[in-house]
Coordinates of C-alpha atoms and ligand atoms in Angstrom, one line a residue:
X284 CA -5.9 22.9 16.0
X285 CA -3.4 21.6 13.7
X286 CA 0.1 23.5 13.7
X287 CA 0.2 23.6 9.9
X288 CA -3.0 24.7 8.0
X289 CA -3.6 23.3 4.3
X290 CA -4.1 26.6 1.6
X291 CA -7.0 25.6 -0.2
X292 CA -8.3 27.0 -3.7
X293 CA -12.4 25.7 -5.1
X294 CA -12.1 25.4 -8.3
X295 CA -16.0 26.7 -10.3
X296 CA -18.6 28.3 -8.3
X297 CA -20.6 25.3 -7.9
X298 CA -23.6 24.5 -5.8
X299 CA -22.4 22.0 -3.5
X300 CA -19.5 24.1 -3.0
X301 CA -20.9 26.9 -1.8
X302 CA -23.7 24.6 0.1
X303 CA -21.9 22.2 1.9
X304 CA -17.5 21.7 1.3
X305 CA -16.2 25.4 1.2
X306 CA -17.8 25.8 4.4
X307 CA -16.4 22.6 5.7
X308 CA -13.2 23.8 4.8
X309 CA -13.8 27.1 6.1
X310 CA -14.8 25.6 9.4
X311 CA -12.1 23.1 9.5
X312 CA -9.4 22.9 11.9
X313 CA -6.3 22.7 9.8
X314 CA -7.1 24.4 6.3
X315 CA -8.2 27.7 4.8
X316 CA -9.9 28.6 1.9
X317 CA -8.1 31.4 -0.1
X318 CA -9.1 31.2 -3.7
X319 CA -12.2 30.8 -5.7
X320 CA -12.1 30.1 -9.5
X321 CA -14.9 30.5 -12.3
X322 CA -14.9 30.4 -16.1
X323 CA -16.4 33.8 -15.4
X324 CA -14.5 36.4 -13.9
X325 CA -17.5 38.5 -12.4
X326 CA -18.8 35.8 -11.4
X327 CA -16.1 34.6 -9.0
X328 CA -15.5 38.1 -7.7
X329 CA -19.0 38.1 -6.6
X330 CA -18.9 34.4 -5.2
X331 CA -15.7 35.6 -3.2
X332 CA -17.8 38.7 -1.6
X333 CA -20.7 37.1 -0.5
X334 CA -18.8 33.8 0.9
X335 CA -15.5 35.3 2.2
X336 CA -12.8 34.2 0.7
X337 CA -10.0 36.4 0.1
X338 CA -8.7 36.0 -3.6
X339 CA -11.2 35.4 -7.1
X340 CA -9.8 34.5 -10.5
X341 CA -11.5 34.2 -13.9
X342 CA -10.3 31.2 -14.8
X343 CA -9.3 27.7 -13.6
X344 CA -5.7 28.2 -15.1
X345 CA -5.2 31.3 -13.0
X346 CA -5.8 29.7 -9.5
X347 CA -3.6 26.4 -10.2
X348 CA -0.8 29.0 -11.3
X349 CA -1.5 30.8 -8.0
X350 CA 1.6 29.1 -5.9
X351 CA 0.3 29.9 -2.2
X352 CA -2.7 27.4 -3.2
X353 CA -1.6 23.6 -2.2
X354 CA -4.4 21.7 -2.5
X355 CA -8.1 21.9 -4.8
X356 CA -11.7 21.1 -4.5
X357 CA -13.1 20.1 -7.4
X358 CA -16.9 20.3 -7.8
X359 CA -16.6 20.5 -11.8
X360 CA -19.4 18.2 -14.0
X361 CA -18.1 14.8 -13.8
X362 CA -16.5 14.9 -17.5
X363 CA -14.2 17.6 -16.4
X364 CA -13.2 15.9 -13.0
X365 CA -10.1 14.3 -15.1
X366 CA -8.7 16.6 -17.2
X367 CA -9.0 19.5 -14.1
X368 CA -7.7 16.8 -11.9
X369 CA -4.3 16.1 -14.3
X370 CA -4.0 19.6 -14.7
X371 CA -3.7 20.9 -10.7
X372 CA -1.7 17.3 -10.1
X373 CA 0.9 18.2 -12.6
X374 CA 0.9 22.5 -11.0
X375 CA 1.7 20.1 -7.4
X376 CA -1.8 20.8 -6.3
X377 CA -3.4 18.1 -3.9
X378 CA -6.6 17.2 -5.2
X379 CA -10.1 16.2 -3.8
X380 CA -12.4 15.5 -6.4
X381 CA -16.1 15.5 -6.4
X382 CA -17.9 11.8 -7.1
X383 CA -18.0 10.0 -9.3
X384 CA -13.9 10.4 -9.7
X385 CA -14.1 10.0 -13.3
X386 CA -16.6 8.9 -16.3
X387 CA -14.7 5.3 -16.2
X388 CA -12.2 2.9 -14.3
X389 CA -9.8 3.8 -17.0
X390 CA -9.7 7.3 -16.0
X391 CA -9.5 7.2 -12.6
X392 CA -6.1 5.6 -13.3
X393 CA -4.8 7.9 -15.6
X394 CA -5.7 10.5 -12.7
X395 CA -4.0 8.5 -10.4
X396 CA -0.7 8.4 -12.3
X397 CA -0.6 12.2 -12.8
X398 CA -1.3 12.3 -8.8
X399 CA 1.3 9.5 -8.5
X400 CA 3.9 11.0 -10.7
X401 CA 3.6 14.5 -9.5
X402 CA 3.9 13.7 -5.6
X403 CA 0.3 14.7 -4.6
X404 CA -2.7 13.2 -2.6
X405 CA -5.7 12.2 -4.7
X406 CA -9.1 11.3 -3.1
X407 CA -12.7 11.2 -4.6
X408 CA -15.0 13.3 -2.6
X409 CA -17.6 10.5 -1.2
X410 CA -18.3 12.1 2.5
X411 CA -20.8 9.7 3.7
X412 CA -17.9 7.4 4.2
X413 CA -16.7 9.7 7.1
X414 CA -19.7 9.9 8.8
X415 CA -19.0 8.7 12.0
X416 CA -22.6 6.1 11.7
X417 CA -21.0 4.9 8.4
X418 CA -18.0 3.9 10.2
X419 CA -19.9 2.1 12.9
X420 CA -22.6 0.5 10.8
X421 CA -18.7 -1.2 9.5
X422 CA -17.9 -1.9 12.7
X423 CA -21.3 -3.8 14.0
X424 CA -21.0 -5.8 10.1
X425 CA -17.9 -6.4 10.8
X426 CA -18.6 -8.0 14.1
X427 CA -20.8 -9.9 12.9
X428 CA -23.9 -8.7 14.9
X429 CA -26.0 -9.8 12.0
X430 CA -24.1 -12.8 11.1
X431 CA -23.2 -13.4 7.5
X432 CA -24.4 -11.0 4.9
X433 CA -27.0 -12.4 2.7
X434 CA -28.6 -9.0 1.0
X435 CA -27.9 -5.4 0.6
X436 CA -30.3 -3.3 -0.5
X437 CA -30.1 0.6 -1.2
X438 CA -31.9 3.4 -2.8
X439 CA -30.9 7.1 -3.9
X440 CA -33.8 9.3 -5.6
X441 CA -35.1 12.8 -5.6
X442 CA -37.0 14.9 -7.9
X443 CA -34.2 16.7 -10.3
X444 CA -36.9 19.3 -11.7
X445 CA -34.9 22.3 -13.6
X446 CA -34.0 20.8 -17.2
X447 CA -31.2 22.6 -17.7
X448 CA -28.9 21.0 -14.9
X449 CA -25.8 19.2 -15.4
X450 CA -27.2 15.7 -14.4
X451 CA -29.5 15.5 -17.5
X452 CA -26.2 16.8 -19.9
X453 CA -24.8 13.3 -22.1
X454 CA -21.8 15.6 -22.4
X455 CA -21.5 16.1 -18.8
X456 CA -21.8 13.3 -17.7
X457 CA -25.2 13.0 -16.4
X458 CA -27.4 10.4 -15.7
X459 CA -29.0 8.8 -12.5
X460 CA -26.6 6.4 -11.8
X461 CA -23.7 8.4 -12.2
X462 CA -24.7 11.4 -9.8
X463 CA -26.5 9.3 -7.3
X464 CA -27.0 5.2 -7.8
X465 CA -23.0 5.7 -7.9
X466 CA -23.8 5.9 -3.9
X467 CA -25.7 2.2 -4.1
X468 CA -22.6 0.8 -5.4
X469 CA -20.5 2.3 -3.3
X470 CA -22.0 1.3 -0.2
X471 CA -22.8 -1.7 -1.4
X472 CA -19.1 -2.7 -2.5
X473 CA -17.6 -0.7 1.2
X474 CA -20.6 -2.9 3.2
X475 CA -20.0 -6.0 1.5
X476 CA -15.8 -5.6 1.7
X477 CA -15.2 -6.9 -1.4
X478 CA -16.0 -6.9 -5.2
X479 CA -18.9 -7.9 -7.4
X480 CA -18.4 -10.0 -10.1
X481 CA -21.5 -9.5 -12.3
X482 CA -24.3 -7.3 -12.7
X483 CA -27.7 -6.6 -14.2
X484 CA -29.7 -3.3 -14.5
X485 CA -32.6 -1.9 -16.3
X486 CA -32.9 1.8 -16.8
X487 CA -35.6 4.3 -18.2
X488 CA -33.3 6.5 -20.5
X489 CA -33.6 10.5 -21.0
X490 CA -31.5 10.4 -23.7
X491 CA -28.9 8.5 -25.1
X492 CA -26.5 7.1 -22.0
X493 CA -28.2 9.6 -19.3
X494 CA -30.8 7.5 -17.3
X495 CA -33.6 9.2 -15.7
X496 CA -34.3 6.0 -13.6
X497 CA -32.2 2.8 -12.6
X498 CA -32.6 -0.8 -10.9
X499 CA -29.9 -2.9 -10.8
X500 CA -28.2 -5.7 -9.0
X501 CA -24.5 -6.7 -7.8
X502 CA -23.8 -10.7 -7.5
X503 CA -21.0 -11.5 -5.4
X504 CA -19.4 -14.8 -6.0
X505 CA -20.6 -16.3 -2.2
X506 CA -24.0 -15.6 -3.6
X507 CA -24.6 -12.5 -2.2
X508 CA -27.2 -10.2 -3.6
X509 CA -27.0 -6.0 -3.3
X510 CA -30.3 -4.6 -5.3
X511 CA -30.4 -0.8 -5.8
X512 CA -32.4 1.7 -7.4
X513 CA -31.6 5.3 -8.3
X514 CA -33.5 8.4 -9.8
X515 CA -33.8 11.5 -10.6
X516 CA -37.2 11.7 -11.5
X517 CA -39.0 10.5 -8.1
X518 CA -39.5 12.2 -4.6
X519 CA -36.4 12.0 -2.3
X520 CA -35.7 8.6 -1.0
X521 CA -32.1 7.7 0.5
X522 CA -31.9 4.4 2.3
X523 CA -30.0 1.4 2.6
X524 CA -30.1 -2.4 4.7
X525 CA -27.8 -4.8 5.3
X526 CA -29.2 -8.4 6.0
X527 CA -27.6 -10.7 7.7
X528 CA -28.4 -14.4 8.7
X529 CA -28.5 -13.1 12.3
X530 CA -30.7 -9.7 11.6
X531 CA -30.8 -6.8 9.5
X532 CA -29.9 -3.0 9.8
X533 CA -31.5 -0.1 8.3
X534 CA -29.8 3.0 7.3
X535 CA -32.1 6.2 6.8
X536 CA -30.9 9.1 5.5
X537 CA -28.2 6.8 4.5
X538 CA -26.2 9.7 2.3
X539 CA -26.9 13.3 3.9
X540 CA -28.1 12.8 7.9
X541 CA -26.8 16.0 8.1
X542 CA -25.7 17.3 11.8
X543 CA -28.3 16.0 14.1
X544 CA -28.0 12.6 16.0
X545 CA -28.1 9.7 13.2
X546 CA -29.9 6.4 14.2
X547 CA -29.0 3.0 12.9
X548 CA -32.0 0.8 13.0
X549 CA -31.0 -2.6 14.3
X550 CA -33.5 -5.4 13.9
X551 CA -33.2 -9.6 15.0
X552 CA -34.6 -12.2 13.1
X553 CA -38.0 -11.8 14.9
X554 CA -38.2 -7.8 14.0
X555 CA -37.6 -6.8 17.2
X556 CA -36.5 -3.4 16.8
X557 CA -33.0 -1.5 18.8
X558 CA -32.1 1.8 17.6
X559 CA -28.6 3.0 18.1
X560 CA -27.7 6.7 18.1
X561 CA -24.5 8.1 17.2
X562 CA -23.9 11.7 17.9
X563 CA -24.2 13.8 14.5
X564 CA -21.1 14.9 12.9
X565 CA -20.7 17.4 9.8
X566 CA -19.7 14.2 7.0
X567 CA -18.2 17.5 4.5
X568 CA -15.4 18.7 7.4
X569 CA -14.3 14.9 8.8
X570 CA -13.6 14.4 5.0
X571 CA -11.9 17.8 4.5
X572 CA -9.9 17.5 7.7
X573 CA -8.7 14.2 6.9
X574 CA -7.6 14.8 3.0
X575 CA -6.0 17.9 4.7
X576 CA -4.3 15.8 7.6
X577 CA -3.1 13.4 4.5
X578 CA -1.5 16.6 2.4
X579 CA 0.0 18.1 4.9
X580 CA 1.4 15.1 7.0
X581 CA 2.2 12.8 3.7
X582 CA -0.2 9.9 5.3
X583 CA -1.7 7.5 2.4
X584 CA -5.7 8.7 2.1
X585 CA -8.2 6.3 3.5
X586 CA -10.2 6.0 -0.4
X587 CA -7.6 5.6 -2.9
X588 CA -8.1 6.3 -6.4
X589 CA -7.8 2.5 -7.1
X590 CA -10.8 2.4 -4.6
X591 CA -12.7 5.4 -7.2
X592 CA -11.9 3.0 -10.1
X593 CA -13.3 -0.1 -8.6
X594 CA -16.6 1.8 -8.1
X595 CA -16.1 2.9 -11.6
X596 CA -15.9 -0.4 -13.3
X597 CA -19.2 -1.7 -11.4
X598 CA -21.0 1.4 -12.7
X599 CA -19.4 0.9 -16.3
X600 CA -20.8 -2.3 -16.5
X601 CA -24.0 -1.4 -15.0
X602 CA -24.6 1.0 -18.0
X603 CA -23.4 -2.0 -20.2
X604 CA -26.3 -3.9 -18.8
X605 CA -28.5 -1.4 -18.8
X606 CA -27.8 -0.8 -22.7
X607 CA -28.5 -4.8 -23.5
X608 CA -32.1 -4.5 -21.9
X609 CA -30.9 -6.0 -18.7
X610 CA -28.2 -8.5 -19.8
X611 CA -25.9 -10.0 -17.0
X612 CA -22.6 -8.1 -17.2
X613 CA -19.5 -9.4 -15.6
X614 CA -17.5 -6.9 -13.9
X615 CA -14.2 -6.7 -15.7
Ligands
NAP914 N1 -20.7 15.1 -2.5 C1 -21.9 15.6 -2.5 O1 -22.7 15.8 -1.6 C2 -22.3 16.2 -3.9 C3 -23.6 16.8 -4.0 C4 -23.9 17.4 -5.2 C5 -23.0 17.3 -6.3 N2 -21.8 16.6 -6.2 C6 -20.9 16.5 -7.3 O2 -20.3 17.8 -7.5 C7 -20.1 18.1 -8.8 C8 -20.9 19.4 -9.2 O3 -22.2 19.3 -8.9 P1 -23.2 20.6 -8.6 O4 -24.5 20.1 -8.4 O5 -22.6 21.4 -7.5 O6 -23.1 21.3 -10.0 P2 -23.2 22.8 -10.4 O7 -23.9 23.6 -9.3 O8 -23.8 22.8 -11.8 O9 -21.7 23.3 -10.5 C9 -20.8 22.9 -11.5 C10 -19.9 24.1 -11.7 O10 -19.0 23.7 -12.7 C11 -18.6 24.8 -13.5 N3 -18.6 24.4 -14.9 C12 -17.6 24.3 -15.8 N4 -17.9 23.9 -17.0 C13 -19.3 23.8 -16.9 C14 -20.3 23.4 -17.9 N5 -19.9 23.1 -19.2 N6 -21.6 23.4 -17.6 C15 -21.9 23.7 -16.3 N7 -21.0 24.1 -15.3 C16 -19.7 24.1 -15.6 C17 -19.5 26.0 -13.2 O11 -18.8 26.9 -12.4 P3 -18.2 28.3 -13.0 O12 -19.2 28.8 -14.0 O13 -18.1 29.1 -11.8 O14 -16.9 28.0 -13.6 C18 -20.6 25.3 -12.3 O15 -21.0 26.2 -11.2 C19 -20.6 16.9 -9.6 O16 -19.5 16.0 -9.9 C20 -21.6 16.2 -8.6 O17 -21.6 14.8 -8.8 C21 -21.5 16.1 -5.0

């Protein structure tokens, strides 16, 4: 138990919220969760009924003016994550903001300033990062028990069946890549430790900038290859492998192994199969706990906003490509 505990306010009534982060917060070792927001006031009173937390308010405005609050969760659809963002930053409010940080690279750093100029942490909310597996999958690439990386490949789909959802809304921000093929590049970019510099994707649109369906690919300058594909119009698939000159890993349930033991697959160059365990781990609280540990103790957060934008700009220029039938895109 931490001496100090972080005062933590959720800003909407959102699903992952209530599914997966207030309860990591509510079950984490140095933060509470005292206030619940909604644009609807009868809303958030019931919300804070059936899920126990003390205080509701009917609007966003009214819990960032709340001054016993120090940090927010921010589950919002991803064209509100920046002005909501700016707004708590500049009440003094820590902020940890659902993925993707921001529509572009461009706001990501105007987020990051307001954090910047107003004293508090920033972090984009990516959990699988803090998965303990994640964190050794790292460790055995950066070993290099598989030798040099030659090809990544990674794939985030499921079946997204209620039409009226955020992730199908061009004003929200929807779209495949954006709500999950943003994981591709992410793990991609973390796996490979360093930057792509061009791209290529071809997408089935919905409507005009929301893809239903994406496959794309990240070249890094040693010639390195990641392939993804994302979608929200096929059954649930959520995988990704690393291969190496010396072998090859596979990751399943690469995004959301939940609590039970998660297995890395570790393969040599003749297929011989050794599976690893690593003891499960709740992703949601290690990523609560630490932004907490980093509010309360001024330590710099392990993904920095800069980190948010460089995911950002791949993504940017994925939809770029995407646009021009599959051009190649450099990543600016
Ligand atoms: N890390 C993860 O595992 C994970 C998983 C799923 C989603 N996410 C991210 O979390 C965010 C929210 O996703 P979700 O699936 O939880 O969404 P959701 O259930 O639709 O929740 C979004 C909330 O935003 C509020 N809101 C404000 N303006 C809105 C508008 N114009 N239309 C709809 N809702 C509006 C609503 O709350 P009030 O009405 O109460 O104000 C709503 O409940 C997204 O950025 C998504 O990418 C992350």
């Amino acid at each position: 138990m931490s001496e100090r505990r972080l005062r933590w306010g959720v800003i909407s009534t959102s699903n992952i919220g209530r599914k997966a982060v207030n309860p990591a917060i509510r079950a984490s070792c140095n933060g509470d969760l005292l206030a619940v927001a909604s644009r609807d006031e009868a809303r958030a009173r019931a919300f804070s009924e059936e899920e126990s937390v003390p205080v509701s308010y009917g609007s966003y405005e009214a819990l960032l003016d709340d001054e016993r609050i120090e940090a927010v969760y921010i589950p919002l659809p991803n064209s509100l994550h920046k002005e909501w963002t700016i707004r708590a930053a500049e009440k003094g409010k820590h902020v940890l903001c659902e993925k993707p940080l921001a529509l572009d690279a461009a706001e990501c750093r105007e987020m990051e300033a307001a954090a910047a100029a107003n004293g508090v942490k920033l972090m984009e909310a990516f959990m699988y990062r803090f998965h303990p597996r994640t964190e050794k999958v790292l460790e055995i690439v950066r070993s290099g028990a598989v030798g040099a990386l030659k090809q990544i490949r990674s794939s985030f789909t499921f079946l997204l069946t209620r039409p009226d959802n955020i992730r199908w809304d061009p004003e929200l921000g929807g779209g495949a890549l954006m709500d999950v093929g943003c994981y591709c590049v992410n793990v991609s970019r973390t796996m490979a430790g360093r930057e792509p510099v061009e791209v290529r994707a071809m997408a089935n649109f919905r409507s005009p900038g929301v893809d239903g369906q994406m496959a794309g690919t990240l070249r890094f300058e040693d010639g390195l290859l990641a392939h993804f594909d994302c979608a929200l119009t096929m059954e649930r698939t959520e995988v990704y492998h690393l291969m190496g000159t010396g072998g090859h890993l596979r990751i399943q349930n690469a995004f959301l192994p939940g609590t039970d033991d998660a297995i890395i697959e570790q393969f040599d160059m003749e297929d011989n199969l050794t599976p690893l365990t690593v003891p499960g781990a709740d992703e949601y609280r290690l990523m609560v706990e630490h932004f907490a540990d980093c509010a309360l103790n001024d330590r710099p957060v392990r993904y920095t906003p800069e980190e948010a934008a460089l995911n950002m700009r791949v993504i940017e220029a994925l939809y770029e490509s995407a646009r021009k039938e599959g051009a190649v895109v450099a990543v600016k």
